């Protein structure tokens, strides 16, 4: 069903024929070059399962290859113009923050009604004027860029979803501008070395770029101030470039923090050295609420080999490269600088699907259509909500970690200072004195052969302990399964004892030793065989 706009261009009335329940509106993005859409036909069906009626502005999904007929087939209502959609919807889902609408010649923020809820990227730290403008409309606004990066909110993390797409697309853009193959080849016509790629910033985008570059056959190096990502880099087959500093760059929410001047100087020297060697540099470094840090200077670009490529994923926030021009692809001294700011939009179909899933999870957490409410007591919803009923609620209050519980101390228990000094030195000398007396008693009354056996026992215990202790715990099972086979000597000793008088206690103990040794040997070899079978295809 398609709803036509009023001929006099007046504000359309709410849809009287629509079924009861909340309506979700999906307007067409008006930002220049934006191809994504906030809901795909697939995610629209999920919204309907939550009880929402889905309204889609005509041609809203055209840039992502989703036709109006596809939305209609999914049960959506296609609305002919933006005013009708904003007027009819209870919840408006967008990708980009509200912009000036060229067809309406008015700002999208003025379309927000007091009883409406808007969900989109807002970037409140960078857009204080937009925040004030939206608050004046009296509605509620949730910013997908403000979702806290905690485990419970991962399904809502649209920043990670878009960064994943952006990191992958960065490698594709680099490959399209690079004059050689990524993988090395040896042919009859000659040898081609593999491309060398350096990724700066190992967040979601950086990891996606590393994986894409490695899959194309490149030699990949990566750097990050957060040492915790070292194993992730190595697990993808890349080399982690590490500075020998005790300083760690792990900040709040999984982001990097601002480093000390000494650390920055050392990393800049590292980048200058690597720029002369690598063919492609991909930068992803961003600190929320601050301009992108400068990592690649003009001198570094000029030191790169002709035909090299720099992809600056932080171009929209100023760029990590000094010569980056946001939104442009330029050539400087034979090096291509890619400063595109719409990399996720260049894979609009996939990006829209991921972003739509994030929105479905958010509306589910908001209670669906039946119990829809913006619960300001919920940590995730509170952090995501930047405007509530016309009141600016950004930034959210910091969640204080609970104080560690202190176990009550008995008032009668003495402290270390209260213990008498005499008791302290007495307890220290007690065990050495007892051990010394035991040794004297053994020397006076034990038979001569006992000391020989005791010495062998002590040495065997010490050597056995060292053999086990110095081996990695992961190897204890195969180690024990093999060394237990040495217990065959117990069987020999038991057989010698059995050859004596059958009714004597020594014969009985020998039989028990023979039985236990056999079980030990058989079990050891069974465990070894099972472990070896694990490595068979």
XYZ file of C-alpha atoms in Angstrom:
537
model
C 0.000 0.000 0.000
C 1.328 3.452 -0.948
C 0.130 6.604 0.760
C 0.127 9.670 -1.470
C 1.175 13.081 -0.213
C -1.500 15.813 0.102
C -1.701 17.942 -3.062
C -1.448 21.184 -1.141
C 1.775 20.021 0.538
C 0.202 20.447 3.954
C 1.169 18.148 6.802
C -0.460 14.766 6.304
C -2.886 13.528 8.911
C -2.139 10.345 10.851
C -3.134 7.123 9.156
C -6.668 6.405 10.418
C -6.819 3.045 8.701
C -3.613 1.811 10.297
C -3.921 -0.904 12.941
C -3.500 -0.006 16.575
C 0.055 -0.063 17.890
C 3.240 1.935 17.503
C 4.460 2.865 14.040
C 8.135 2.897 13.081
C 9.098 5.319 10.311
C 12.094 4.800 7.990
C 12.796 8.067 6.097
C 15.078 8.358 3.096
C 18.535 9.644 4.028
C 19.187 13.154 2.719
C 22.927 13.331 3.440
C 24.771 13.694 0.127
C 26.008 10.303 -1.097
C 24.481 8.299 1.751
C 23.194 4.978 0.385
C 22.332 3.168 3.631
C 18.857 2.778 5.071
C 17.822 2.174 8.682
C 15.749 -0.931 7.923
C 15.918 -3.606 5.256
C 12.981 -5.799 4.245
C 14.442 -8.541 6.438
C 14.847 -6.370 9.546
C 11.413 -4.828 8.884
C 9.904 -8.283 9.384
C 11.707 -8.530 12.735
C 10.270 -5.145 13.744
C 6.802 -6.386 12.858
C 7.337 -9.430 15.076
C 7.983 -6.964 17.907
C 4.521 -5.514 17.248
C 5.479 -2.423 15.247
C 3.907 -1.262 12.013
C 6.695 -0.241 9.634
C 6.352 2.839 7.408
C 9.006 3.371 4.728
C 9.457 6.506 2.652
C 9.437 5.774 -1.047
C 12.909 5.076 -2.506
C 14.413 4.995 0.994
C 16.256 1.746 0.253
C 17.052 2.354 -3.414
C 20.710 3.142 -2.747
C 21.101 -0.202 -0.957
C 19.253 -2.097 -3.730
C 16.029 -2.488 -1.715
C 13.004 -1.583 -3.829
C 9.649 -0.290 -2.642
C 8.052 -3.514 -3.849
C 10.444 -5.507 -1.625
C 9.288 -3.514 1.397
C 5.651 -3.968 0.443
C 6.213 -7.707 0.087
C 7.650 -7.667 3.608
C 4.439 -6.112 4.936
C 5.608 -2.501 5.145
C 3.606 0.580 4.183
C 5.344 2.807 1.642
C 4.804 6.534 2.261
C 5.157 9.017 -0.586
C 6.976 11.858 1.211
C 9.010 12.664 4.318
C 6.433 14.936 6.010
C 3.731 12.266 5.893
C 6.120 9.708 7.339
C 7.375 11.891 10.195
C 3.814 12.910 11.033
C 2.535 9.311 11.155
C 5.450 7.595 12.912
C 5.832 7.171 16.658
C 9.465 6.077 16.363
C 11.744 7.347 13.581
C 14.832 5.296 12.680
C 17.635 6.991 10.737
C 21.268 6.384 9.849
C 22.756 9.873 9.625
C 21.991 12.583 12.146
C 19.194 14.996 11.096
C 20.268 17.241 8.202
C 18.813 20.097 6.200
C 16.236 18.531 3.891
C 16.801 19.952 0.372
C 13.349 18.989 -0.937
C 11.505 20.479 2.057
C 13.932 23.378 2.520
C 13.860 22.827 6.277
C 15.898 20.962 8.828
C 14.842 17.407 9.672
C 15.075 18.283 13.365
C 12.022 20.518 12.989
C 9.972 17.454 11.979
C 10.419 15.827 15.383
C 7.255 15.932 17.530
C 7.147 16.084 21.348
C 5.718 12.562 21.660
C 8.128 11.026 19.134
C 11.327 9.034 19.620
C 14.226 9.445 17.183
C 16.983 6.850 16.910
C 20.049 7.558 14.755
C 23.695 8.540 14.863
C 23.820 11.936 16.601
C 27.452 12.528 17.697
C 26.416 14.843 20.558
C 29.987 15.858 21.413
C 30.571 17.157 17.881
C 27.037 18.549 17.329
C 25.972 20.589 20.396
C 23.818 22.887 18.239
C 21.907 19.920 16.816
C 21.395 18.588 20.330
C 19.870 21.898 21.415
C 17.700 22.072 18.300
C 16.335 18.586 18.875
C 15.731 19.259 22.562
C 13.652 22.318 21.678
C 11.269 20.014 19.777
C 10.424 18.237 23.030
C 10.937 14.647 21.855
C 13.235 11.804 22.914
C 16.463 11.042 21.029
C 18.656 7.957 21.290
C 22.152 8.133 19.766
C 23.525 4.886 18.369
C 27.028 6.300 18.667
C 26.564 6.588 22.442
C 25.851 2.893 23.095
C 28.231 1.883 25.912
C 30.844 -0.668 24.958
C 30.025 -3.313 27.527
C 29.278 -6.991 27.012
C 25.523 -6.625 27.468
C 25.321 -3.920 24.784
C 27.363 -5.633 22.060
C 24.233 -6.477 20.063
C 23.428 -2.739 19.918
C 26.955 -1.587 19.030
C 26.356 0.056 15.663
C 29.785 1.716 15.756
C 31.438 -1.707 15.685
C 29.088 -2.894 12.946
C 29.975 0.035 10.713
C 33.675 -0.092 11.631
C 33.791 -3.734 10.579
C 32.430 -2.811 7.156
C 34.711 0.238 6.932
C 37.872 -1.740 7.717
C 37.099 -4.339 5.076
C 36.200 -1.709 2.492
C 39.435 0.187 3.225
C 41.456 -2.775 1.975
C 39.273 -3.049 -1.137
C 39.770 0.660 -1.864
C 43.523 0.313 -1.329
C 43.660 -2.670 -3.682
C 41.794 -0.763 -6.398
C 44.352 2.062 -6.282
C 47.437 -0.127 -5.774
C 49.288 -1.003 -8.941
C 50.261 -4.557 -7.960
C 48.809 -7.779 -6.641
C 48.564 -8.201 -2.891
C 49.810 -11.787 -2.943
C 53.293 -12.753 -4.059
C 53.603 -14.861 -7.192
C 56.318 -16.719 -9.053
C 55.595 -17.124 -12.744
C 57.531 -17.907 -15.903
C 57.514 -14.182 -16.648
C 59.076 -13.266 -13.337
C 58.628 -12.985 -9.588
C 56.178 -10.589 -7.897
C 56.725 -9.809 -4.222
C 53.708 -9.592 -1.880
C 52.394 -6.201 -0.837
C 53.331 -4.911 2.603
C 50.481 -3.402 4.615
C 50.677 -1.538 7.920
C 47.495 -1.044 9.952
C 47.592 1.625 12.668
C 44.893 1.160 15.298
C 43.690 -2.363 16.021
C 40.059 -1.800 16.918
C 37.164 -3.404 15.090
C 38.046 -1.623 11.837
C 41.732 -2.455 12.191
C 41.087 -6.147 12.796
C 38.753 -6.276 9.792
C 41.450 -4.622 7.651
C 44.091 -7.065 8.879
C 41.884 -10.046 8.076
C 41.023 -8.743 4.607
C 44.641 -7.902 3.737
C 45.911 -11.289 4.953
C 43.230 -13.099 2.959
C 44.497 -11.310 -0.160
C 48.023 -12.580 0.532
C 49.722 -9.419 1.823
C 52.385 -9.193 4.516
C 50.612 -7.318 7.308
C 52.025 -5.371 10.234
C 49.905 -3.675 12.883
C 50.438 -1.188 15.685
C 48.293 -0.166 18.620
C 48.983 1.543 21.910
C 46.891 -1.107 23.689
C 49.082 -4.128 24.352
C 46.019 -6.306 24.989
C 45.395 -6.533 21.224
C 48.778 -8.127 20.523
C 47.442 -11.679 20.642
C 44.495 -10.745 18.411
C 46.885 -9.375 15.788
C 49.089 -12.436 15.937
C 46.084 -14.774 15.757
C 45.244 -13.237 12.368
C 48.753 -13.961 11.120
C 50.029 -10.378 11.272
C 53.141 -8.969 12.937
C 52.556 -6.742 15.957
C 54.842 -3.701 16.063
C 55.642 -3.097 19.703
C 57.408 -0.266 21.462
C 59.356 -1.201 24.564
C 57.447 1.118 26.888
C 55.807 0.242 30.174
C 52.994 2.643 29.270
C 49.740 1.063 28.066
C 47.169 2.876 25.938
C 44.021 1.077 27.088
C 41.328 3.639 27.895
C 37.679 3.579 28.885
C 35.121 1.699 26.798
C 37.724 -0.242 24.813
C 39.155 2.898 23.188
C 42.745 4.083 23.296
C 43.768 6.938 25.559
C 46.047 9.892 24.907
C 49.657 8.805 25.384
C 52.599 10.630 26.927
C 54.833 12.865 24.751
C 57.703 10.378 25.041
C 55.531 7.528 23.792
C 54.152 9.638 20.933
C 57.674 10.576 19.843
C 58.716 6.913 19.842
C 55.697 5.788 17.820
C 56.176 8.581 15.288
C 59.763 7.433 14.794
C 58.445 3.899 14.264
C 55.906 5.093 11.677
C 58.591 7.081 9.852
C 60.747 3.970 9.635
C 57.904 1.720 8.469
C 56.626 4.243 5.898
C 59.782 3.759 3.874
C 59.250 0.002 3.730
C 55.516 -0.677 3.424
C 53.322 -0.231 0.358
C 49.969 0.490 2.020
C 49.143 2.255 5.290
C 45.638 2.042 6.790
C 44.960 4.331 9.754
C 41.966 3.895 12.068
C 43.026 5.836 15.172
C 40.250 7.832 16.846
C 39.578 8.984 20.406
C 35.863 9.706 21.054
C 35.027 13.387 21.375
C 38.420 14.573 20.095
C 39.920 15.329 16.675
C 41.740 12.451 15.028
C 45.399 12.281 16.166
C 48.036 13.101 13.551
C 50.088 9.957 12.906
C 51.341 10.181 9.309
C 53.118 13.440 8.534
C 53.728 14.923 5.117
C 57.398 13.929 5.371
C 56.390 10.289 5.953
C 54.127 10.356 2.898
C 56.920 11.812 0.784
C 59.283 9.071 1.989
C 56.952 6.314 0.754
C 57.620 4.538 -2.526
C 55.803 5.885 -5.603
C 52.564 3.984 -6.139
C 51.984 3.477 -2.423
C 48.567 4.043 -0.862
C 47.356 5.588 2.408
C 43.750 4.924 3.495
C 42.654 7.310 6.248
C 39.596 5.925 8.037
C 39.625 8.882 10.422
C 39.199 11.417 7.593
C 35.744 12.523 8.771
C 37.267 13.687 12.088
C 40.196 15.495 10.482
C 42.302 12.495 9.484
C 45.361 10.691 10.824
C 47.365 11.743 7.758
C 48.542 15.325 7.423
C 47.765 15.569 3.693
C 44.328 13.892 3.833
C 41.465 15.784 2.239
C 38.183 14.475 3.743
C 35.909 12.962 1.137
C 38.581 13.070 -1.575
C 41.112 10.745 -3.213
C 44.273 12.687 -3.995
C 47.831 11.975 -5.105
C 50.756 13.520 -3.266
C 54.313 12.937 -4.468
C 53.208 9.747 -6.252
C 51.334 8.390 -3.196
C 47.548 7.987 -3.298
C 45.763 9.337 -0.205
C 42.227 7.984 0.213
C 40.185 10.183 2.545
C 36.719 8.822 1.771
C 34.225 9.319 4.590
C 31.503 6.992 3.298
C 33.195 3.606 3.257
C 30.303 1.754 5.003
C 27.893 3.452 2.584
C 29.848 1.972 -0.327
C 28.689 -1.432 0.890
C 25.184 -0.155 1.590
C 23.288 -3.434 1.433
C 25.459 -5.244 3.976
C 25.896 -2.162 6.170
C 22.125 -1.518 6.247
C 21.477 -5.120 7.256
C 23.902 -4.941 10.182
C 22.684 -1.526 11.307
C 19.069 -2.657 10.998
C 19.797 -5.621 13.259
C 21.314 -3.255 15.842
C 18.115 -1.195 15.788
C 15.923 -4.289 16.136
C 17.827 -5.289 19.269
C 17.488 -1.765 20.663
C 13.719 -1.630 20.131
C 13.464 -5.081 21.670
C 15.287 -3.820 24.772
C 12.904 -0.850 24.829
C 10.033 -3.295 25.288
C 8.775 -3.721 21.743
C 5.520 -2.124 20.610
C 3.481 -3.477 23.521
C 5.682 -2.251 26.401
C 7.674 0.498 24.669
C 9.360 2.723 27.245
C 12.668 4.526 27.577
C 13.840 3.116 30.902
C 16.303 5.607 32.322
C 17.164 3.153 35.106
C 18.707 0.775 32.578
C 22.444 1.447 32.225
C 22.541 0.827 28.459
C 19.377 2.791 27.649
C 20.433 5.661 29.921
C 23.808 5.970 28.181
C 22.228 5.805 24.713
C 19.521 8.409 25.454
C 20.858 11.918 24.792
C 17.486 13.733 25.006
C 14.525 12.575 27.106
C 11.206 14.382 26.780
C 12.923 17.545 25.614
C 15.615 17.490 28.310
C 19.256 17.013 27.322
C 20.565 13.997 29.245
C 23.980 13.807 27.625
C 26.602 13.061 28.826
C 25.340 10.233 31.045
C 26.610 9.984 34.617
C 29.601 7.748 35.068
C 28.787 4.385 36.551
C 30.872 3.984 39.672
C 32.331 0.574 40.287
C 31.069 -0.992 43.517
C 33.429 -0.630 46.414
C 35.190 -3.871 47.323
C 33.598 -5.564 50.258
C 35.720 -5.564 53.382
C 35.349 -8.562 55.620
C 34.737 -7.561 59.233
C 37.741 -7.989 61.442
C 37.274 -9.521 64.812
C 38.074 -6.929 67.464
C 39.852 -9.557 69.525
C 42.191 -10.752 66.763
C 45.649 -9.280 67.327
C 47.570 -7.564 64.542
C 51.127 -8.323 63.561
C 52.409 -5.508 65.736
C 50.581 -6.874 68.764
C 52.206 -10.308 68.605
C 54.964 -10.473 71.203
C 58.443 -10.559 69.794
C 59.277 -13.661 71.842
C 56.427 -15.618 70.249
C 57.564 -14.522 66.787
C 61.146 -15.825 67.041
C 59.980 -18.962 68.855
C 57.639 -19.931 65.995
C 60.433 -19.349 63.494
C 62.851 -21.681 65.323
C 60.341 -24.401 66.247
C 60.358 -26.412 63.015
C 64.154 -26.320 62.446
C 64.679 -27.573 66.025
C 62.174 -30.424 65.609
C 63.722 -31.476 62.282
C 67.194 -31.410 63.837
C 66.059 -33.595 66.778
C 64.446 -36.070 64.361
C 67.693 -36.348 62.396
C 69.685 -36.951 65.608
C 67.222 -39.664 66.682
C 67.480 -41.388 63.301
C 71.250 -41.288 63.437
C 71.344 -42.818 66.936
C 68.761 -45.609 66.680
C 68.098 -46.324 62.971
C 69.984 -49.177 61.264
C 72.931 -48.288 59.018
C 71.078 -49.201 55.802
C 68.215 -46.823 56.644
C 70.264 -43.684 55.971
C 71.185 -44.980 52.503
C 67.558 -45.675 51.635
C 66.460 -42.311 53.051
C 69.034 -40.468 50.952
C 67.878 -42.214 47.789
C 64.240 -41.458 48.647
C 64.887 -37.754 49.224
C 66.898 -37.386 46.017
C 64.265 -39.260 43.988
C 61.498 -37.068 45.408
C 63.428 -33.895 44.650
C 64.277 -34.931 41.085
C 60.704 -36.066 40.404
C 59.341 -32.783 41.682
C 61.721 -30.789 39.467
C 60.862 -32.868 36.387
C 57.138 -32.194 36.794
C 57.371 -28.606 38.053
C 59.502 -27.334 35.147
C 57.110 -28.673 32.515
C 54.211 -26.553 31.206
C 50.898 -27.548 32.875
C 49.409 -28.112 29.405
C 51.853 -31.026 28.989
C 51.247 -32.689 32.339
C 48.818 -35.286 30.973
C 51.077 -36.636 28.166
C 54.108 -36.343 30.448
C 52.499 -38.386 33.205
C 51.069 -40.916 30.753
C 54.588 -41.672 29.502
C 56.512 -41.481 32.787
C 53.970 -43.747 34.448
C 55.188 -46.476 32.116
C 58.460 -46.378 34.053
C 56.526 -47.865 36.946
C 57.220 -51.217 35.283
C 60.054 -51.494 37.772
C 57.363 -51.912 40.407
C 56.131 -55.007 38.586
C 59.605 -56.523 38.624
C 59.927 -55.864 42.344
C 56.469 -57.317 42.970
C 57.307 -60.476 40.996
C 60.455 -60.976 43.075
C 58.445 -60.727 46.276
C 55.794 -63.175 45.057
C 58.452 -65.820 44.485
C 58.946 -66.023 48.268
C 56.615 -67.591 50.821
C 53.030 -67.223 49.575
C 51.534 -66.611 53.023
C 53.965 -63.890 54.054
C 52.921 -60.180 54.179
C 55.716 -59.354 51.707
C 54.130 -61.643 49.099
C 50.716 -60.034 49.582
C 52.177 -56.520 49.236
C 54.093 -57.648 46.153
C 50.887 -58.936 44.543
C 49.156 -55.627 45.228
C 52.103 -53.718 43.762
C 52.047 -55.986 40.698
C 48.345 -55.305 40.130
C 48.580 -51.528 40.612
C 51.660 -51.257 38.406
C 49.914 -53.134 35.590
C 46.894 -50.831 35.795
C 49.184 -47.802 35.828
C 51.111 -48.889 32.746
C 48.017 -49.879 30.768
C 46.251 -46.606 31.661
C 49.292 -44.529 30.716
C 49.550 -46.023 27.258
C 45.787 -45.723 26.701
C 45.912 -42.001 27.505
C 48.907 -41.522 25.206
C 47.142 -43.332 22.374
C 43.994 -41.213 22.757
C 46.017 -38.005 22.685
C 47.895 -39.110 19.564
C 44.592 -39.923 17.851
C 43.489 -36.322 18.385
C 46.108 -35.214 15.864
C 45.035 -37.691 13.192
C 42.807 -36.412 10.381
